[in-house]
Coordinates of C-alpha atoms in Angstrom, one line a residue:
X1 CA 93.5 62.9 69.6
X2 CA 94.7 65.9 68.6
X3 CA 97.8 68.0 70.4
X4 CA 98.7 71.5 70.7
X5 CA 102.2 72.8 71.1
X6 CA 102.1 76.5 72.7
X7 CA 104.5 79.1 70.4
X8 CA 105.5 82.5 72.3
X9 CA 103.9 85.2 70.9
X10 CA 105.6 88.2 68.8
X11 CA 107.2 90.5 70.3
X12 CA 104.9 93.4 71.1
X13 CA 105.8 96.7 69.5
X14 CA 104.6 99.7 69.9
X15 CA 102.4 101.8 67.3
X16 CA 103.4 105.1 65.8
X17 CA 100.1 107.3 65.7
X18 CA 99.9 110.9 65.3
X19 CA 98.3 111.1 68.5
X20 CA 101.4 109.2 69.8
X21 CA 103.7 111.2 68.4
X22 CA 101.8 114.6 69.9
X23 CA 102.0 113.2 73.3
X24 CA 105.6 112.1 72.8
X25 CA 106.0 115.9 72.3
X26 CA 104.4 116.8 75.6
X27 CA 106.5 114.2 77.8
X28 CA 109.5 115.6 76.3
X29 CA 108.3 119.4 76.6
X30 CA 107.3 118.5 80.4
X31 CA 110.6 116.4 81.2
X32 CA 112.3 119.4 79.5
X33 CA 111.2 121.7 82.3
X34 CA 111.1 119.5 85.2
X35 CA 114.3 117.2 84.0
X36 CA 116.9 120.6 85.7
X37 CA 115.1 120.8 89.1
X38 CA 115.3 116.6 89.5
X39 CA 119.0 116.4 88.4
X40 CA 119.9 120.1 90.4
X41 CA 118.1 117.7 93.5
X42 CA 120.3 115.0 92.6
X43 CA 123.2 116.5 92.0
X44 CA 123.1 118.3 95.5
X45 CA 122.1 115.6 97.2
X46 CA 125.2 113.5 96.2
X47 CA 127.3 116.9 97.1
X48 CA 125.8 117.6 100.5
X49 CA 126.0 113.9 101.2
X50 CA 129.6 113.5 100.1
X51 CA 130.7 116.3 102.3
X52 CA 129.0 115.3 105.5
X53 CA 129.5 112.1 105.1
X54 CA 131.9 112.4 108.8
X55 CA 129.5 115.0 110.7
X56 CA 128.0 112.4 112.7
X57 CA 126.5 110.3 110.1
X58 CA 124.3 113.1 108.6
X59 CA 126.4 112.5 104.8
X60 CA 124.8 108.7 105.4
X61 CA 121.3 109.8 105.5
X62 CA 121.6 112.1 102.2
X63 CA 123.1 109.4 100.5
X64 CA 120.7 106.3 101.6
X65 CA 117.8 109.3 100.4
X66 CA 119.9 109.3 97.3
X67 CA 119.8 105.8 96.3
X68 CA 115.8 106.2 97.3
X69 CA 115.7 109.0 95.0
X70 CA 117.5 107.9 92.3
X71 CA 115.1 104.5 92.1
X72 CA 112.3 106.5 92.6
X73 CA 113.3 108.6 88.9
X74 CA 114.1 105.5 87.4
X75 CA 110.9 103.2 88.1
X76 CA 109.3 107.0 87.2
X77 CA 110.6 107.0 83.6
X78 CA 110.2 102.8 83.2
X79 CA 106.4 103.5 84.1
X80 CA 106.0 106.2 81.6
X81 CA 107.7 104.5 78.6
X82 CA 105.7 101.7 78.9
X83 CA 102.8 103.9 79.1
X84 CA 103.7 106.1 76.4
X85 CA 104.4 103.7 73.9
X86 CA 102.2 100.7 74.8
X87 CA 104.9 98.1 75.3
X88 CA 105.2 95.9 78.3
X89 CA 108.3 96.5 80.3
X90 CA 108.7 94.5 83.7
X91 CA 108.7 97.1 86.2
X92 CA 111.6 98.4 88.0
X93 CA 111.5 97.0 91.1
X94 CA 113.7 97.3 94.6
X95 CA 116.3 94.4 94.7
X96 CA 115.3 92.2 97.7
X97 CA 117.0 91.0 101.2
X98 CA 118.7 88.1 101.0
X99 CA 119.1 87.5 104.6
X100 CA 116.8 89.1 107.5
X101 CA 117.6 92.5 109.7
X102 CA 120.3 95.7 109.0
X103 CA 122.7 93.6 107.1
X104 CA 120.6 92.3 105.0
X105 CA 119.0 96.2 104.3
X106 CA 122.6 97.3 103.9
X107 CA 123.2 94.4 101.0
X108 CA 120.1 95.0 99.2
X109 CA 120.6 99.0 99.1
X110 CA 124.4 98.4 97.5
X111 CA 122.4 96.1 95.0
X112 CA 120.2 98.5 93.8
X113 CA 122.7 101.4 94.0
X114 CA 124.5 99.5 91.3
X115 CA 121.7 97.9 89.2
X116 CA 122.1 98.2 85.8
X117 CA 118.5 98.4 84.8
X118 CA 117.6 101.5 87.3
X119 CA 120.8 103.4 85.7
X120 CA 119.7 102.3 82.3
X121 CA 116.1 104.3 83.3
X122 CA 118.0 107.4 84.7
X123 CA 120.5 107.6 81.6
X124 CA 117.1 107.2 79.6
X125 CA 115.3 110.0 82.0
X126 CA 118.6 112.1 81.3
X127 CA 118.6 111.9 77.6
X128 CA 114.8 112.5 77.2
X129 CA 115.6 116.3 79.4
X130 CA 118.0 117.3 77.2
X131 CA 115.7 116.6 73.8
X132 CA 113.0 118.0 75.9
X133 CA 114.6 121.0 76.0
X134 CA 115.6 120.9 72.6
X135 CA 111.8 120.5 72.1
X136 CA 111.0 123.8 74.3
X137 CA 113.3 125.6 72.0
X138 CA 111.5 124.3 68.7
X139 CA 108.4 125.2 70.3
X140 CA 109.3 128.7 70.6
X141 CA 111.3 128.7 67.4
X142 CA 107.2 127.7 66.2
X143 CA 105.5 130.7 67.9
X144 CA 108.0 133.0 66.2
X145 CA 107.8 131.6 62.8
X146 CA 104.0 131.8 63.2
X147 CA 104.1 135.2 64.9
X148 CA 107.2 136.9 62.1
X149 CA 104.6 135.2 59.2
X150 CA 102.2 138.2 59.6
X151 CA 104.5 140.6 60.2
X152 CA 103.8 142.9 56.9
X153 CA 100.5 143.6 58.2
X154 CA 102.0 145.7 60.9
X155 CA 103.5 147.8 59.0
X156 CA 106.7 147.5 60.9
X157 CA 110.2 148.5 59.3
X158 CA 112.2 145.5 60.2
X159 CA 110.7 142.3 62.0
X160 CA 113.0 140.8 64.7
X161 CA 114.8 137.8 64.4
X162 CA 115.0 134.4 67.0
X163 CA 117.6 136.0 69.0
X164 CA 117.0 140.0 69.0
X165 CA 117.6 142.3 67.0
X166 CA 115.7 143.6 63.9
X167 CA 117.3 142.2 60.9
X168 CA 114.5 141.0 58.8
X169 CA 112.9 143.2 55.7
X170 CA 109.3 142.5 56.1
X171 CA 108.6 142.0 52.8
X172 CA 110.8 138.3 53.2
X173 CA 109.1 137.7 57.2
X174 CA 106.5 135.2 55.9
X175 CA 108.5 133.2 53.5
X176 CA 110.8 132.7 56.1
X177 CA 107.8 132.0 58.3
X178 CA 106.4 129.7 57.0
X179 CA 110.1 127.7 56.3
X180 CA 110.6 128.6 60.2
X181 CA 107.8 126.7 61.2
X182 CA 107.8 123.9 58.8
X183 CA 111.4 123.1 60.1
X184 CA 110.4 123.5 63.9
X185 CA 107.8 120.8 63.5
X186 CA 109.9 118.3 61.5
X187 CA 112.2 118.8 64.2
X188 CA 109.9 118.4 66.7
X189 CA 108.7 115.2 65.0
X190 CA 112.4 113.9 64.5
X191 CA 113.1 114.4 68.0
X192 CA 109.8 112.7 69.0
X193 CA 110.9 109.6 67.1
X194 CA 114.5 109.6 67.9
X195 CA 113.1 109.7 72.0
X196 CA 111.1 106.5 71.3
X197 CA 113.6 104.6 69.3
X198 CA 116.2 105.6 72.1
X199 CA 113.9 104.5 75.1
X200 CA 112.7 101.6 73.6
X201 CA 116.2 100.3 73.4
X202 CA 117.5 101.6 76.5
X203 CA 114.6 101.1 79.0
X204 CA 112.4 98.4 77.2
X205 CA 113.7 94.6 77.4
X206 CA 114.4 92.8 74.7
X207 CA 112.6 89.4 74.9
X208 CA 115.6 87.7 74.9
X209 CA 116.4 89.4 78.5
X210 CA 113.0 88.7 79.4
X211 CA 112.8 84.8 78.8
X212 CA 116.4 84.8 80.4
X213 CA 115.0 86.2 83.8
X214 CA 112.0 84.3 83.7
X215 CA 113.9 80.9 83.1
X216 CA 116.1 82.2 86.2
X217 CA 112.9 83.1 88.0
X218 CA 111.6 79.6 87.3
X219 CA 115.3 78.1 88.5
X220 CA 115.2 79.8 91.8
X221 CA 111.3 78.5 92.0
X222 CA 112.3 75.3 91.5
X223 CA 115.2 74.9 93.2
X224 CA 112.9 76.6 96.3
X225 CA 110.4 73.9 96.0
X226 CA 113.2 71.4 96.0
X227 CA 114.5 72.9 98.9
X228 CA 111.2 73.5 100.6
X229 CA 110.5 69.5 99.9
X230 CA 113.7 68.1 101.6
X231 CA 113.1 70.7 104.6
X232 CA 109.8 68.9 105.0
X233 CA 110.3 65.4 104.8
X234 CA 113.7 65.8 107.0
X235 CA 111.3 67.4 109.7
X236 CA 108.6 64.4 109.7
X237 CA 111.5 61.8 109.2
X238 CA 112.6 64.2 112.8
X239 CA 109.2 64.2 113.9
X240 CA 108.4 60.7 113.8
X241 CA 111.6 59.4 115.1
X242 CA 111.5 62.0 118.3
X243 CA 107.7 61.5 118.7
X244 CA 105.6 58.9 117.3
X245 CA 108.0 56.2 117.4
X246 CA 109.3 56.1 120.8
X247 CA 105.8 56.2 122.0
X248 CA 104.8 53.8 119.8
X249 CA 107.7 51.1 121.0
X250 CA 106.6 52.6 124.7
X251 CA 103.1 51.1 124.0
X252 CA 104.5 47.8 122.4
X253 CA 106.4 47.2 125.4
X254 CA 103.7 47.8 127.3
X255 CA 101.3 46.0 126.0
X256 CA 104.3 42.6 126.4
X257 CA 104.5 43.3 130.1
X258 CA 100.6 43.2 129.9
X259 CA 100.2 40.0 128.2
X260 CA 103.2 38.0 130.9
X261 CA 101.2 39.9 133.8
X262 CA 97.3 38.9 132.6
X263 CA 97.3 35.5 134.1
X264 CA 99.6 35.9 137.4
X265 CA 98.9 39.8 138.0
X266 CA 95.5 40.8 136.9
X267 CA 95.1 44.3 138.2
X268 CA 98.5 45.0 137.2
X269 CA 97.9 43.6 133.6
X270 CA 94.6 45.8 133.6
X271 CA 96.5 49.4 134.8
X272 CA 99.5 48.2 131.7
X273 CA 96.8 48.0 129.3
X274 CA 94.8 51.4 130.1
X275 CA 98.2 52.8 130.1
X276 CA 99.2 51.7 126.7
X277 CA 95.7 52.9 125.4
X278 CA 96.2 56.3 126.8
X279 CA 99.6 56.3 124.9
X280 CA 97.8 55.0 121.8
X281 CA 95.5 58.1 121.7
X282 CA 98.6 60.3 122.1
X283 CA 100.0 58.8 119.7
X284 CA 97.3 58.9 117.4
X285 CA 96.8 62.9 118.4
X286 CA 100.5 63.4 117.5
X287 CA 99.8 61.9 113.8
X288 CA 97.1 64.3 113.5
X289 CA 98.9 67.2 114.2
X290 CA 101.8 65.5 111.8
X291 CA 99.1 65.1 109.1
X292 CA 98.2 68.9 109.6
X293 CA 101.5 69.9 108.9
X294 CA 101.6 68.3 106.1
X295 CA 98.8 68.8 104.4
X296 CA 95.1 71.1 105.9
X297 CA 92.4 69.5 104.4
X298 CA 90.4 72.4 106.0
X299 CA 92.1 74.9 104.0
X300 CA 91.0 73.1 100.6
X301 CA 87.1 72.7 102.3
X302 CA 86.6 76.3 103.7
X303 CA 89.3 78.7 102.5
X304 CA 92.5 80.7 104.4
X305 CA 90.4 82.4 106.7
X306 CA 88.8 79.2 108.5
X307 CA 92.1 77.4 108.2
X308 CA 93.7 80.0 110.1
X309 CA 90.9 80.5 112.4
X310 CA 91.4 76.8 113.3
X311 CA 94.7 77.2 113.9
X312 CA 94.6 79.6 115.9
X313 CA 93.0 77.8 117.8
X314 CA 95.1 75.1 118.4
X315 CA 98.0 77.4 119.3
X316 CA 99.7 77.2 122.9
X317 CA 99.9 81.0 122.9
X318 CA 96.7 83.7 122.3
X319 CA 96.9 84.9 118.9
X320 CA 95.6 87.6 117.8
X321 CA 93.8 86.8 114.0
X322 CA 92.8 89.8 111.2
X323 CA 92.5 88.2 108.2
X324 CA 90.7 90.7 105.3
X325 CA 90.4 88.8 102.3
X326 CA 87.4 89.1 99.3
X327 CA 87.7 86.0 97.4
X328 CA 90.3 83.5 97.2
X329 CA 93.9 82.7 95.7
X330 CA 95.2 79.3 94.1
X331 CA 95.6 77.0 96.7
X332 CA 99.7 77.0 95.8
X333 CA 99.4 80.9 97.7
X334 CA 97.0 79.8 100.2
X335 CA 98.7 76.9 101.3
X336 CA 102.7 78.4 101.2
X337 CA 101.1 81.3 103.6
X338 CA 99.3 79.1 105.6
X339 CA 101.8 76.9 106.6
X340 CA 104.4 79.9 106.7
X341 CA 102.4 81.2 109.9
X342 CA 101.7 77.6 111.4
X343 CA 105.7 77.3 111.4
X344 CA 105.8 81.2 113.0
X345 CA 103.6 80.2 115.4
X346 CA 105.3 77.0 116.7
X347 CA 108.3 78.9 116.7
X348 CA 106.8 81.5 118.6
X349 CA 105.7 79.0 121.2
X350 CA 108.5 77.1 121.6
X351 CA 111.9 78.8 121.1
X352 CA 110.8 82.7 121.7
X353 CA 109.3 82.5 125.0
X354 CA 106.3 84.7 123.2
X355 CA 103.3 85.3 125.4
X356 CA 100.8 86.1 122.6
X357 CA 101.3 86.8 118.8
X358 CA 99.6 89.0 116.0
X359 CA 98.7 87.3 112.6
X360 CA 97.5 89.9 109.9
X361 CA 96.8 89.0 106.6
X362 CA 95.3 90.6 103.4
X363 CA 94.9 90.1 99.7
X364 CA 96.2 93.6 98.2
X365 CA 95.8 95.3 95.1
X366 CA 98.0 93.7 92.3
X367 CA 96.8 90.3 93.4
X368 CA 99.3 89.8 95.9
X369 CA 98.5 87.8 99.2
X370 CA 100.6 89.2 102.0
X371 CA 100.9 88.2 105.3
X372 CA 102.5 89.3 108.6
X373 CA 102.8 87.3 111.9
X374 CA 104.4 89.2 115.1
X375 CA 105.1 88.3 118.9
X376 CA 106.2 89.6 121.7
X377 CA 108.6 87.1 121.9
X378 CA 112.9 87.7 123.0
X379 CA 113.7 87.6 119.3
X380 CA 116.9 86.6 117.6
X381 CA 115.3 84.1 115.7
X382 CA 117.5 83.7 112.6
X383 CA 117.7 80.7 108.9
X384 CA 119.6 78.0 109.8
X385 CA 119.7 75.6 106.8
X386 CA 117.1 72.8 107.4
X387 CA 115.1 75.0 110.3
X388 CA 111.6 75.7 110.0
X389 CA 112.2 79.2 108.8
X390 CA 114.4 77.6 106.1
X391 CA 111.6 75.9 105.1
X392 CA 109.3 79.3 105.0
X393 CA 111.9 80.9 102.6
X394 CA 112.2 77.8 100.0
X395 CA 108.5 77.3 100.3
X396 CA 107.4 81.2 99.4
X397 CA 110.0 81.1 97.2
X398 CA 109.0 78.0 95.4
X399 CA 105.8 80.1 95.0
X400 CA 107.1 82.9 93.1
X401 CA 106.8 84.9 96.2
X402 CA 109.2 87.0 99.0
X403 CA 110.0 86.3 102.6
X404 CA 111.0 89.0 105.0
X405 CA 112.2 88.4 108.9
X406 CA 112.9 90.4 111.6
X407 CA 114.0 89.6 115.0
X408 CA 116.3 91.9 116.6
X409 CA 118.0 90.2 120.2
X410 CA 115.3 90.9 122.8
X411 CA 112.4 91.1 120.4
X412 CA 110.1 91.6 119.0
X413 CA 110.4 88.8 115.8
X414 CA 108.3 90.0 112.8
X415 CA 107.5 87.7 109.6
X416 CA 105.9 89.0 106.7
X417 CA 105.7 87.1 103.4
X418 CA 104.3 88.2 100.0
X419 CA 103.0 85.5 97.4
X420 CA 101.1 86.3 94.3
X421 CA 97.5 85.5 94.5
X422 CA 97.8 83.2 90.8
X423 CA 101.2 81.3 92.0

């Protein structure tokens, strides 16, 4: 028997090619000359917001755009250092709700006006448009070396120097040519070098920060699934006690009347019995649909589609099914989507007075399975610790996933969940 203990893998680090070093020259030529415009943008932006922020909520707008903006530059410039320099770097991503509707919109937009990772990108972007421009200059400072270098050929008095003028004998224009351009490239180079060293500590993690946000990652999983657990067994414990068991103690006592009525009462003792096996078979139907909550054997047999098909079936309101799906996810995805609609539904049928409903689910690019369920219901549907839509959070949480609800007063209430397709 032989074991096998897994060790991390080294860090990755990125190579130092020519060719890498060329096109490090080209992002920072192109940022040089497209770095102004985007921080001009900025910068006005912020002004124009700042003074309108009281003319009737126009300031608001520009500065909501702003925040947009300014993550919009920074997942930019976290995209193309990883790019550039072959190096893995988690990509910046929008800081999620924490709680459904405009509050929870307004929460996660502070979040990501102050996250410390998107400012680290824009600091990075910043830094790169000033060397860029540095870079322009060298580039120049190259074509005049290369163009002052054959300057005795012309025949010319006195060749003109980098900034006007003609104060340079001829008979000295290559030497200083040649030195011109040697010392533009090595700058060039330098600056190339100094851009990836800087980005790479600025806008790369280190894998410290990266194993410290995938063990708090893994935390809020399993504290989700935890969660997600005790949510479920607390609604079969609920379940059972409101449902099954009353009619099971219904039938019991039925059945006693029965058995004192069989020898006196007959007929009576007959219609007792028939009426405690039509309460068997609805108690039995009830432990079905208990089983299906807990687990849909149909969903392991035929897939996500079917399951849902079946479901849909079963629900008390029309529903509207478009499921567009090539292939299948882990059953861990499959299953925390599948029950996260069974529970929209019931709450759709039961508390929002919802006449039909809407269930849309596809498997997008990225491997993520998304899935949206809507009605036409009188909304206000909120998390109440221990509700059913507590238990949708903790279980697409608890599968690495994110849960999004609205449900303004008066309707309609809109779920959709994301869950990658490898959970």
């Amino acid at each position: 028997m032989s074991t096998q203990t897994a060790t991390p893998p080294p860090p990755v680090t990125a190579t130092k090619p020519p060719l890498r070093i060329f096109l490090t020259i080209l992002h920072l030529a192109g940022i040089g000359v497209i770095g102004g415009f985007i921080f001009a943008t900025l910068s006005g932006l912020l002004g124009t917001g700042l003074g309108l922020l009281f003319a009737a909520g126009v300031g608001l707008v520009l500065l909501v755009g702003l925040v947009y903006a300014l993550f919009g530059v920074g997942w930019f410039e976290v995209e193309r250092v990883g790019a550039l320099y072959r190096t893995p770097i988690a990509p910046l991503r929008w800081r999620p709700r924490d709680r459904p509707g405009f509050g929870g919109w307004l929460r996660s937009l502070g979040r990501q006006a102050i996250d410390g990772r998107m400012w680290r990108a824009l600091a990075n972007f910043a830094i790169t448009a000033v060397l860029g421009w540095i870079v322009l200059r060298l580039a120049f400072g190259v074509v005049w070396s290369i163009v002052i270098s054959f300057a005795p050929l012309t025949g010319a008095d006195a060749v003109m120097g980098p900034f006007g003028g003609g104060g340079i004998d001829p008979a000295w224009a290559p030497l200083i040519g040649i030195l011109g351009l040697a010392a533009s490239l090595a700058g060039m180079i330098g600056l190339a070098l100094l851009n990836r060293t800087l980005s790479l500590a600025i806008v790369a993690r280190s894998r410290e920060a990266e194993l410290t946000e995938r063990v708090r990652t893994s935390s809020a999983q399993r504290e989700g699934a935890v969660r997600a657990a005790d949510v479920e067994r607390t609604r079969i414990e609920r379940d059972l006690h409101d449902g099954v068991q009353p009619r099971l103690v219904s039938v019991g006592m039925t059945l006693g009347l029965a058995q004192q009525k069989i020898d006196n009462d007959p007929d009576a003792a007959k219609e007792l019995i028939a009426e405690a096996h039509t309460s068997t078979k609805a108690a039995i139907t009830e432990l079905r649909q208990l089983a299906r909550g807990i687990h849909a054997s149909v969903l392991d047999d035929r897939g996500l589609d079917a399951a849902l098909s079946a479901l849909a079936g079963r629900s008390h309101i029309p529903v509207s099914l478009d499921v567009r799906m090539e292939g299948r996810c882990s059953r861990e995805a499959e299953a925390a989507v599948y029950f996260s609609i069974a529970e929209s539904l019931t709450n759709a049928a039961k508390h929002s007075r919802a006449s039909e409903a809407r269930v849309t689910v596809r498997l997008r690019d990225g491997g993520v399975l998304w899935a949206r369920v809507e009605d036409n219901g009188m909304g206000g549907a909120q998390v109440q610790p221990g509700g059913g839509l507590d238990g949708i959070a903790n279980r697409i949480l608890a599968a690495g996933g994110t849960f999004r609800l609205e449900s303004p007063v008066g309707g309609p209430t809109s779920l959709e969940v994301n869950v990658p397709c490898a959970s």
